[in-house]
Every structure is written in C-alpha cells, then in structure tokens.
XYZ file of C-alpha atoms in Angstrom:
529
model
C -1.361 18.823 15.460
C 1.003 21.210 13.628
C 1.379 18.597 10.821
C -2.378 18.202 10.596
C -2.859 21.945 10.332
C -0.119 22.266 7.826
C -1.948 19.642 5.834
C -5.225 21.402 6.003
C -3.526 24.594 4.938
C -2.000 22.777 1.968
C -5.437 21.551 0.949
C -6.727 25.159 0.875
C -3.880 26.417 -1.255
C -4.344 23.519 -3.546
C -8.063 24.374 -3.989
C -9.169 21.123 -2.424
C -10.858 22.407 0.730
C -13.597 25.027 1.254
C -13.546 27.583 4.032
C -16.357 25.671 5.718
C -14.413 22.384 5.727
C -11.251 24.036 6.843
C -12.935 25.899 9.807
C -14.781 22.683 10.804
C -11.623 20.499 10.892
C -9.492 23.189 12.506
C -12.026 23.797 15.288
C -12.362 20.021 15.798
C -8.577 19.914 16.269
C -8.786 22.494 19.119
C -7.915 25.588 17.271
C -9.810 28.746 18.358
C -12.194 30.373 15.919
C -10.119 33.444 15.488
C -6.930 31.493 15.026
C -8.567 29.162 12.456
C -9.841 32.149 10.565
C -6.426 33.733 10.473
C -4.813 30.409 9.344
C -7.405 30.110 6.576
C -6.646 33.632 5.327
C -2.906 32.887 5.372
C -3.483 29.610 3.475
C -5.532 31.360 0.785
C -2.833 34.035 0.475
C -0.158 31.420 0.016
C 1.053 30.598 -3.499
C -1.518 28.905 -5.618
C -0.559 25.658 -7.490
C 0.981 26.340 -10.780
C -0.500 24.701 -13.825
C 1.538 23.253 -16.751
C 4.789 21.509 -17.435
C 5.912 17.926 -18.028
C 6.468 15.816 -14.849
C 9.009 13.024 -15.025
C 9.014 10.302 -12.342
C 11.947 7.878 -12.263
C 10.497 4.737 -10.583
C 11.601 1.355 -9.463
C 9.281 -1.599 -9.826
C 8.634 -1.983 -13.546
C 8.792 -5.257 -15.515
C 8.354 -6.475 -19.017
C 5.303 -8.501 -17.787
C 3.461 -5.403 -16.573
C -0.142 -4.913 -17.941
C -2.686 -2.106 -17.741
C -5.488 -4.251 -16.190
C -5.802 -2.862 -12.722
C -6.846 -6.233 -11.385
C -3.322 -7.442 -11.885
C -1.312 -4.572 -10.575
C 1.554 -5.723 -8.437
C 4.405 -3.180 -8.605
C 5.117 0.310 -7.584
C 5.048 1.426 -11.175
C 1.700 0.086 -11.852
C 0.410 1.541 -8.526
C 1.194 5.039 -9.817
C 0.029 4.292 -13.374
C -3.327 3.405 -12.087
C -3.670 6.426 -9.777
C -2.914 8.623 -12.807
C -5.778 7.340 -15.046
C -8.428 5.846 -12.632
C -10.588 6.559 -9.703
C -12.135 4.369 -7.034
C -15.397 4.878 -5.169
C -13.634 5.981 -2.078
C -10.235 7.375 -1.138
C -8.605 7.644 2.266
C -7.639 10.871 4.155
C -3.820 11.253 3.819
C -3.331 12.101 7.461
C -6.053 10.177 9.337
C -6.650 7.306 7.019
C -10.441 7.825 7.289
C -12.595 7.215 4.119
C -13.421 10.243 2.076
C -15.654 10.534 -0.945
C -14.408 9.938 -4.609
C -16.773 8.487 -7.187
C -19.164 7.639 -4.370
C -20.539 10.922 -3.107
C -21.740 9.435 0.138
C -22.735 6.149 1.713
C -24.712 4.769 4.700
C -25.098 1.319 6.227
C -27.707 -0.784 7.959
C -27.219 -0.926 11.880
C -25.473 -4.287 11.485
C -23.185 -3.070 8.793
C -24.328 -5.759 6.406
C -26.115 -3.578 3.900
C -24.369 -0.597 2.360
C -25.869 2.008 0.079
C -23.580 4.195 -2.074
C -24.796 7.278 -3.880
C -22.732 7.463 -7.058
C -21.563 10.839 -8.321
C -23.279 12.042 -11.547
C -21.820 14.010 -14.478
C -18.532 12.219 -14.482
C -17.154 11.165 -17.903
C -14.802 8.444 -18.809
C -11.875 9.322 -21.099
C -13.834 8.044 -24.150
C -16.613 10.568 -23.463
C -19.100 8.079 -22.078
C -20.739 9.170 -18.804
C -19.930 6.963 -15.801
C -23.064 5.296 -14.454
C -23.843 3.170 -11.491
C -24.004 0.213 -13.754
C -20.279 0.724 -14.666
C -19.484 0.644 -10.876
C -21.709 -2.522 -10.441
C -19.819 -4.257 -13.268
C -16.417 -3.085 -11.967
C -17.051 -4.692 -8.526
C -18.502 -7.854 -10.157
C -15.438 -8.294 -12.257
C -13.189 -8.160 -9.286
C -15.255 -10.793 -7.491
C -14.568 -13.229 -10.368
C -11.581 -15.417 -9.694
C -10.809 -15.453 -13.442
C -9.984 -11.806 -13.139
C -6.946 -12.739 -10.969
C -7.697 -9.457 -9.065
C -5.410 -8.520 -6.203
C -8.632 -7.288 -4.478
C -10.305 -10.694 -4.692
C -9.647 -11.495 -1.035
C -11.543 -8.342 -0.138
C -14.289 -8.832 -2.563
C -15.096 -12.330 -1.474
C -16.896 -10.898 1.535
C -19.539 -9.432 -0.738
C -22.667 -11.469 -1.019
C -24.735 -9.440 -3.446
C -24.374 -6.174 -5.460
C -27.238 -4.472 -7.167
C -28.625 -1.188 -8.305
C -31.648 0.066 -6.383
C -33.318 3.437 -6.915
C -30.215 4.696 -8.802
C -27.850 3.834 -5.923
C -25.408 0.980 -5.457
C -26.405 -1.476 -2.856
C -23.880 -3.944 -1.481
C -25.004 -6.682 0.784
C -22.210 -8.508 2.767
C -22.274 -12.085 4.018
C -21.248 -10.613 7.478
C -21.264 -7.029 8.727
C -18.140 -4.971 8.050
C -17.800 -1.464 9.388
C -14.644 -1.053 7.232
C -16.294 -1.497 3.818
C -15.906 2.089 2.565
C -12.168 1.924 3.208
C -11.883 -1.530 1.560
C -13.285 -0.032 -1.652
C -10.390 2.427 -1.746
C -8.181 -0.513 -2.833
C -6.037 0.616 -5.806
C -7.150 -2.359 -7.922
C -10.790 -1.292 -7.882
C -10.592 1.425 -10.555
C -14.050 2.028 -12.119
C -14.019 1.159 -15.789
C -16.600 1.239 -18.554
C -18.655 -1.841 -18.060
C -16.400 -2.780 -15.388
C -13.565 -3.596 -17.721
C -15.264 -6.692 -19.063
C -15.014 -5.433 -22.585
C -11.247 -4.654 -22.463
C -9.539 -4.619 -18.951
C -6.345 -3.305 -20.422
C -7.872 -0.306 -22.257
C -6.943 1.977 -19.310
C -10.080 4.143 -19.816
C -11.081 5.593 -16.536
C -12.238 8.955 -14.887
C -8.801 10.039 -13.616
C -7.049 13.302 -14.264
C -4.751 11.850 -16.991
C -5.181 9.648 -20.061
C -2.528 6.930 -20.965
C -0.793 8.204 -24.045
C 1.744 5.308 -24.363
C 2.747 2.215 -22.396
C 5.895 0.258 -22.849
C 6.020 -2.499 -20.105
C 9.141 -2.286 -18.018
C 10.389 0.876 -19.943
C 8.040 3.868 -19.553
C 4.507 5.132 -19.578
C 3.343 8.608 -20.716
C 0.091 10.487 -19.766
C -1.778 13.471 -21.105
C -4.126 15.721 -19.265
C -7.860 14.724 -19.180
C -9.628 17.989 -20.159
C -12.897 16.722 -18.750
C -11.610 15.852 -15.296
C -14.405 16.127 -12.751
C -12.118 17.489 -9.980
C -10.223 20.729 -9.684
C -7.880 19.798 -6.888
C -5.491 17.694 -8.881
C -3.853 17.139 -12.243
C -1.773 20.379 -12.306
C 0.894 19.360 -14.724
C 0.066 18.999 -18.510
C 1.686 15.707 -18.896
C 3.400 12.844 -16.896
C 6.149 10.497 -17.916
C 7.034 7.476 -15.796
C 10.492 6.125 -16.620
C 11.283 2.717 -15.208
C 14.670 2.779 -13.473
C 15.014 -0.325 -11.364
C 18.649 0.293 -10.544
C 18.864 2.467 -7.314
C 22.208 4.062 -8.242
C 20.766 5.009 -11.678
C 17.680 6.618 -10.084
C 19.751 8.783 -7.838
C 21.884 9.819 -10.753
C 18.773 10.587 -12.854
C 17.447 12.867 -10.028
C 20.769 14.542 -9.461
C 21.318 15.376 -13.139
C 17.749 16.707 -13.552
C 16.694 13.889 -15.938
C 13.653 13.253 -13.724
C 11.849 15.349 -11.132
C 11.077 12.571 -8.636
C 12.396 9.213 -7.707
C 11.016 6.554 -5.317
C 12.624 4.018 -3.027
C 15.720 6.003 -2.075
C 18.103 3.773 -0.267
C 18.501 5.332 3.270
C 22.313 4.865 2.903
C 22.278 7.452 0.077
C 20.150 10.094 1.857
C 23.110 11.851 3.235
C 24.735 12.136 -0.224
C 21.514 13.236 -1.895
C 20.861 15.975 0.723
C 24.120 17.652 -0.358
C 22.529 18.448 -3.726
C 21.289 22.053 -3.617
C 18.219 21.221 -5.614
C 17.156 17.965 -4.017
C 14.364 17.487 -1.451
C 14.027 14.321 0.660
C 10.384 13.237 1.003
C 10.177 11.075 4.056
C 6.789 9.636 5.165
C 6.059 7.300 8.196
C 3.314 4.851 7.484
C 2.300 1.183 7.353
C 4.829 -0.114 4.852
C 7.031 -3.039 6.047
C 9.884 -5.082 4.669
C 9.602 -8.778 5.175
C 11.269 -12.149 4.764
C 8.507 -14.672 3.846
C 8.501 -18.468 4.329
C 5.827 -20.793 2.920
C 4.275 -22.540 5.909
C 3.137 -25.427 3.681
C 6.483 -26.083 1.937
C 9.547 -28.090 3.237
C 11.635 -27.214 5.135
C 9.498 -24.198 6.221
C 6.456 -26.387 7.147
C 8.334 -27.080 10.416
C 7.378 -24.519 13.047
C 10.593 -24.918 14.931
C 12.566 -23.986 11.790
C 10.375 -20.846 11.398
C 10.894 -19.901 14.976
C 14.656 -20.502 14.589
C 14.792 -18.131 11.622
C 12.704 -15.574 13.509
C 14.964 -15.493 16.581
C 18.007 -15.346 14.259
C 16.806 -11.883 12.933
C 18.545 -8.905 14.509
C 15.712 -6.285 14.072
C 17.496 -3.435 15.794
C 20.435 -3.814 13.490
C 18.155 -3.973 10.493
C 16.482 -0.629 11.265
C 19.868 1.009 12.033
C 21.795 -0.394 9.056
C 19.196 -0.918 6.289
C 16.899 1.916 7.142
C 19.455 4.401 8.477
C 16.900 4.916 11.230
C 14.129 5.722 8.778
C 11.630 3.333 10.341
C 10.755 1.232 13.396
C 11.336 -2.307 14.641
C 8.678 -4.775 13.564
C 7.401 -7.752 15.674
C 6.587 -10.421 12.940
C 2.944 -9.338 12.427
C 1.993 -6.725 9.791
C 0.216 -4.136 11.943
C 1.664 -1.021 13.570
C 0.340 1.826 15.679
C -1.139 3.665 12.745
C -3.959 1.158 12.612
C -7.093 1.539 14.626
C -7.414 -1.112 17.308
C -3.677 -1.887 17.259
C -2.962 -4.752 19.670
C -0.876 -3.020 22.253
C 1.596 -4.760 24.702
C 2.524 -7.727 22.687
C 5.960 -8.918 23.790
C 8.626 -7.653 21.336
C 10.576 -10.448 19.743
C 14.275 -9.870 20.191
C 17.386 -11.318 18.512
C 18.284 -14.376 20.454
C 20.934 -16.758 18.936
C 20.536 -19.212 21.806
C 16.800 -19.661 21.215
C 17.402 -19.742 17.426
C 19.958 -22.573 17.916
C 17.536 -24.404 20.169
C 14.658 -24.409 17.737
C 16.939 -25.035 14.810
C 18.269 -28.229 16.473
C 14.704 -29.242 17.415
C 13.527 -28.782 13.846
C 15.865 -31.517 12.720
C 16.823 -29.585 9.686
C 20.378 -30.072 8.503
C 22.209 -27.873 5.982
C 21.742 -24.422 4.463
C 18.583 -22.522 4.180
C 18.101 -20.823 0.713
C 16.859 -17.241 0.711
C 16.080 -15.511 -2.505
C 16.356 -11.758 -2.749
C 16.718 -8.935 -5.227
C 17.450 -5.257 -5.417
C 13.813 -4.633 -6.328
C 12.367 -6.488 -3.309
C 12.926 -3.292 -1.166
C 15.785 -0.737 -0.919
C 18.756 -2.459 0.618
C 17.141 -5.922 0.338
C 20.311 -7.560 -0.786
C 22.362 -6.003 2.049
C 19.582 -6.895 4.428
C 19.761 -10.551 3.329
C 23.582 -10.591 3.987
C 23.131 -8.835 7.348
C 20.570 -11.522 8.254
C 23.005 -14.184 6.982
C 25.640 -12.888 9.441
C 23.281 -12.685 12.497
C 22.086 -16.227 11.761
C 25.681 -17.618 11.727
C 25.975 -16.816 15.448
C 23.081 -19.350 15.936
C 24.890 -21.890 13.798
C 22.336 -21.374 10.971
C 23.694 -21.215 7.449
C 21.525 -18.961 5.151
C 22.465 -19.188 1.504
C 21.637 -15.830 -0.105
C 20.668 -16.045 -3.823
C 20.407 -12.632 -5.699
C 17.684 -12.762 -8.314
C 17.376 -10.341 -11.306
C 14.911 -7.509 -10.787
C 12.965 -8.008 -13.967
C 10.543 -10.833 -13.233
C 11.128 -10.901 -9.538
C 7.361 -10.343 -8.753
C 6.250 -13.038 -11.071
C 8.983 -15.743 -10.709
C 10.111 -15.378 -7.122
C 7.688 -13.504 -4.819
C 4.657 -15.707 -3.946
C 6.324 -18.531 -5.822
C 9.573 -19.482 -4.150
C 9.357 -20.723 -0.478
C 11.742 -18.197 1.183
C 12.237 -14.674 -0.231
C 12.366 -11.055 0.585
C 9.549 -8.644 -0.172
C 7.661 -5.622 0.965
C 4.053 -4.515 1.765
C 2.825 -0.996 1.545
C 0.167 -1.690 4.119
C -3.624 -1.540 3.727
C -6.237 0.871 5.110
C -7.517 -1.455 7.829
C -6.287 -4.432 9.802
C -9.033 -6.449 8.344
C -7.867 -5.748 4.769
C -4.215 -6.334 5.544
C -4.988 -9.754 7.053
C -7.720 -10.535 4.328
C -5.271 -9.752 1.530
C -2.204 -11.692 2.752
C -3.122 -14.033 5.618
C -6.622 -15.333 4.858
C -6.319 -18.971 3.573
C -8.121 -18.238 0.298
C -6.278 -14.955 -0.457
C -4.319 -14.995 -3.801
C -1.577 -12.992 -2.119
C -1.195 -15.235 0.905
C 2.537 -15.127 0.296
C 3.444 -17.087 3.507
C 0.822 -19.813 2.745
C -0.624 -19.218 6.238
C -3.459 -21.678 6.086
C -5.298 -21.649 9.380
C -9.118 -22.233 9.599
C -9.297 -20.890 13.079
C -7.542 -17.683 12.010
C -9.895 -17.312 9.034
C -12.896 -17.865 11.382
C -11.721 -15.163 13.735
C -11.039 -12.833 10.868
C -14.614 -13.032 9.661
C -15.910 -12.782 13.263
C -13.763 -9.628 13.930
C -14.968 -8.087 10.715
C -18.638 -8.341 11.908
C -17.953 -7.409 15.523
C -19.187 -3.879 16.367
C -18.054 -4.073 19.953
C -14.653 -2.408 19.752
C -13.034 -3.848 22.846
C -14.117 -7.367 21.667
C -12.787 -6.677 18.207
C -9.552 -5.409 19.533
C -9.116 -8.702 21.575
C -9.726 -10.650 18.420
C -7.004 -8.644 16.483
C -4.672 -9.293 19.350
C -5.195 -13.077 19.125
C -4.754 -12.971 15.426
C -1.491 -10.933 15.659
C -0.182 -13.483 18.210
C -1.054 -16.357 15.762
C 0.859 -14.740 12.824
C 3.743 -13.716 15.027
C 4.293 -17.085 16.654
C 3.192 -19.584 14.098
C 3.139 -17.935 10.752
C 5.802 -17.711 8.074
C 6.384 -13.917 8.353
C 9.637 -12.398 9.611
C 8.942 -8.709 9.794
C 12.067 -6.966 11.132
C 10.981 -3.387 10.297
C 8.298 -0.903 9.340
C 9.945 1.374 6.863
C 9.431 5.082 6.346
C 8.652 5.772 2.671
C 11.799 7.521 1.566
C 11.549 9.288 -1.867
C 13.140 12.371 -3.256
C 12.398 15.194 -5.653
C 13.964 18.272 -7.178
C 13.042 21.500 -5.259
C 10.997 22.386 -8.413
C 8.365 19.937 -7.278
C 5.703 21.525 -5.010
C 2.606 20.293 -3.104
C 3.856 16.828 -2.204
C 1.243 15.344 0.252
C 2.644 13.023 2.911
C 0.094 10.249 3.048
C 0.069 7.461 5.614
C -1.922 5.344 3.279
C 0.924 4.089 1.178
C 4.144 5.068 -0.662
C 4.561 7.944 -3.050
C 1.665 9.981 -1.546
C -0.470 6.763 -1.726
C 0.350 6.557 -5.369
C -1.171 9.936 -6.175
C 2.215 11.750 -6.451
C 1.743 12.461 -10.164
C -1.703 13.922 -9.776
C -1.100 15.998 -6.602
C 2.192 17.844 -7.200
C 2.951 20.743 -9.531
C 6.119 22.178 -11.001
C 7.326 25.594 -9.955
C 7.324 27.905 -12.924
C-alpha cells in the first residue's frame, strides 16, 4: 500500500491528479479521511516538476531498418519514440494496470461486452494544427485491421467485426464479447494519426507532447516540445534526444560520464558497479517482462515434442535468475503469464531442471547431433551469457547446444521470428488475452514459436467472451498448460526492468505495464534545475 500511496502522491506533485481523485483513491485504499487530507497537503507542498532542459536517453534496441510507422514498431527505441509523439485511445494505470482515459474520455459496453461505445475527446490538435476527430480514430483502427499494414496489433484487431461513427461517438462491434477491449486499445502500435496514417504512416504526426524533429534510423531521434499539448501532466523538458547505444558497456559509460541522463537495459551484473557512482540512480521495476528461448514448433528438428521437452528440462531456471538477473526477477514456468495478471492460473506445477528427464526425452526424440541456438547482445541483457549457461546445463543431459552470436543490428528482422531457435524478450501485455493473442494465436504475425493449435485458438476466443470469472480462469489454466507442456516456449525468468539515470532525473514512474515507465519515460520525467 505504501508504494501505491507514494504513487498517488507523485501524481499530485506532477499535477496529474485532483484533490477529489486523490482522496477517493486513498480512501478506497483504506486510508482515513484525516490522514488522506494530510497526505494530499504534503504532496501539494512537495517540489513541483521543473520545466525545461534537454533530456538525453541512451537506449539499446535501435536498428538501421527502423521506421516511424507505429504499425511496425518492434524495438525498445521505437517503443519510446512512439510514446513521445503519439497517443492512444486508452492508457493503463501504472500501478494497477487498469484502463484509464486518454484520447477516449470514457467508454461503455453492452451487457455481453460485444458492443463498445467510446466518447472521443474534443479540442485536441495534431502536430500539424488539424483538430483530431472521431473519423481519424476510426481510420486509425481500420488501418491496423488491414494485414497490408503489417501492424503488430493485428492479432488484437482481428477480433473487431465492425467500427463506425454513431452520434459523434466511436462504436466498435466485436465478433465475440471481450471485457478487456479498453485495455487492448492501449497497445503502443495504435497511435492515433491524421486519417489513420493512410496518407503517410511514417509522418509521425500525432497528438503527443513532443514533435519529431529528426530521425536517423539506428543512430538517434530528436524531439521538440509540442506547444499545443492537450495535457498538463507530462512533457516537462523542452526537448528529448534518443541516442542509440546498443552496446551495454558503452551505455553504462555514457551514463557514468554524463553523456546521457538515462539508459535502459542495465545488465544486472553491472548494477553493483553503477551504484558506486555518486550521481547514479538504479530504476528497478517488477512487471510482466520475460526473457525467452523460442523454438518453432513447425520446423525441424523442433517439430518434435520430445525434443522440445528435452530442451525445457535442460534449462536451469534458478541458476538463470541468480546468474543472469542477479536476483532482479523471478523463475518462469514456460508460459508467458505471472502473478501480475488478473486470473493468473495458480498452482501449476513448476518445471524444474532435470537432466535425467531431459536425456530421456532427447533420446526419445531420435535427434542426433547439436542443436543450434542463435542469440545476440540485444536479445536481452546478458542474453549471450544466458545462452552459454544454458549450453552448460544441457551438457549434463548429453545435449550439445551450439551457440551462435549474431550481430545486434538486424537481429529483430533477420533472426527473431525468422530462425527456428533463438533468444528474445517480451515486455508483457496488459491482459492475458492480449499476450496470448499477440504471440500464441495461430494467425498472429508475432507467433514467434509457431504455436499452431486450433483447440488453443478456440479456447482463446471462448475465454475472451466468457464473463463468468471462475470459468474464464479455468480456461486460462488449460491454455497455460498447453503452452507450457506442448509449446515452443522456454521461459526461464520474468525479469525486473532494470534501468538507470543520473540523480538529476526526477519523477520517474515505476509502471508494471512495460519497460521504461511503459515507454513514457521521456514524457514523464523532468530534470532538476
């Protein structure tokens, strides 16, 4: 509760929460009226955000193939780029994960959750001066339902049957009921653009707090303040510069020397060293992110379930968390959901490192020879070390894993979702349904394990429409078991998001939604004068 109250207090000092909202949430959290009033007064009296300055972010995850079209965002760099210049209909609460209003002021659904009506905010301007309208929202969602857009949100959008404007509101009709729809529309690909981005998807014209001033793929991006921003609780610095620094050592050096104010993806092994710096702050956030080893279930030799099981039992998860995460995370169980999700399937047996079982299934698979695993420094912090550690644990089962280190530039286009066995990461999604829909639904573009199961797909759609929570929870349990026991996912660990900043950076919001304050780091922090 203390973290929650601290968060509420920070929202007050940032100007993002009224007294009424603060009191309501504090009272709901069990705080007495007098104590809540005192806390509000203290928060108001606290230092106000400072405006001005040039914020420099040194980020891993950029590539020469990067583009500004939000439909095609893949990497950490583009994730932040989009948050700087664009807005979605809905955002998620940093602490609870619940949907909160953004470009949609409010919403309501039919009793079966099939028809949703969104009231779109008025008086919001795009960067080009044009007023955002409900038609722009309509076109945006339509573009992301078109397979030609290659949108990362396509798996989510396929559930939409019809979109129209009615009485000035946006009305979405789903093929099946979905109680999670508002949260699904917080997907970072779904930035509202003029005419939906049909005219020029790469124009980067949005309603966000910053305008794109320059963009050099794989090198840097710069942003200038949007003077007509419709919100007052963000966009404190005058300008932002994202510098692509894919090398982990170089990122740490850039922060330590003051070249940048913030870096992402700090290797847990270097946290101790970084902490010695008098001006460095470690920003550690628990959430839904997970590091993975992914096998294509439809590609030899990984189309053999015994080989997949052998490789799962050959993974020493405890050692991974201890060695690779330095304890900044928790053991995974080969399905992509943890306790932060509503209706988490509790009580599933934890898969443990078992060389004997690994050897049994490896022999049963009939596979002979080495297994090629591709990895890279950009796959996740410590990914190459993790691959070598895995190689060592597999040896005890008589399994020879050949580790191939790939270059960082191009890894997300040439290796991930292309090669049959590689390392990767997921930042998580707002709901179980979206996580499974994005990466495990047979028709999903980002089905990076090629998990093609009609019975899984059928249950996914049924669970989405199920309003009885116990029944829905049972379905998610069955789906988790399918992925864990038959899928191509080896998920050894849920990682904390470990970033770092100079102490000059203030106002960082720890957001369970995703890394780097759910991508909003540039728009939420300010620089101490």
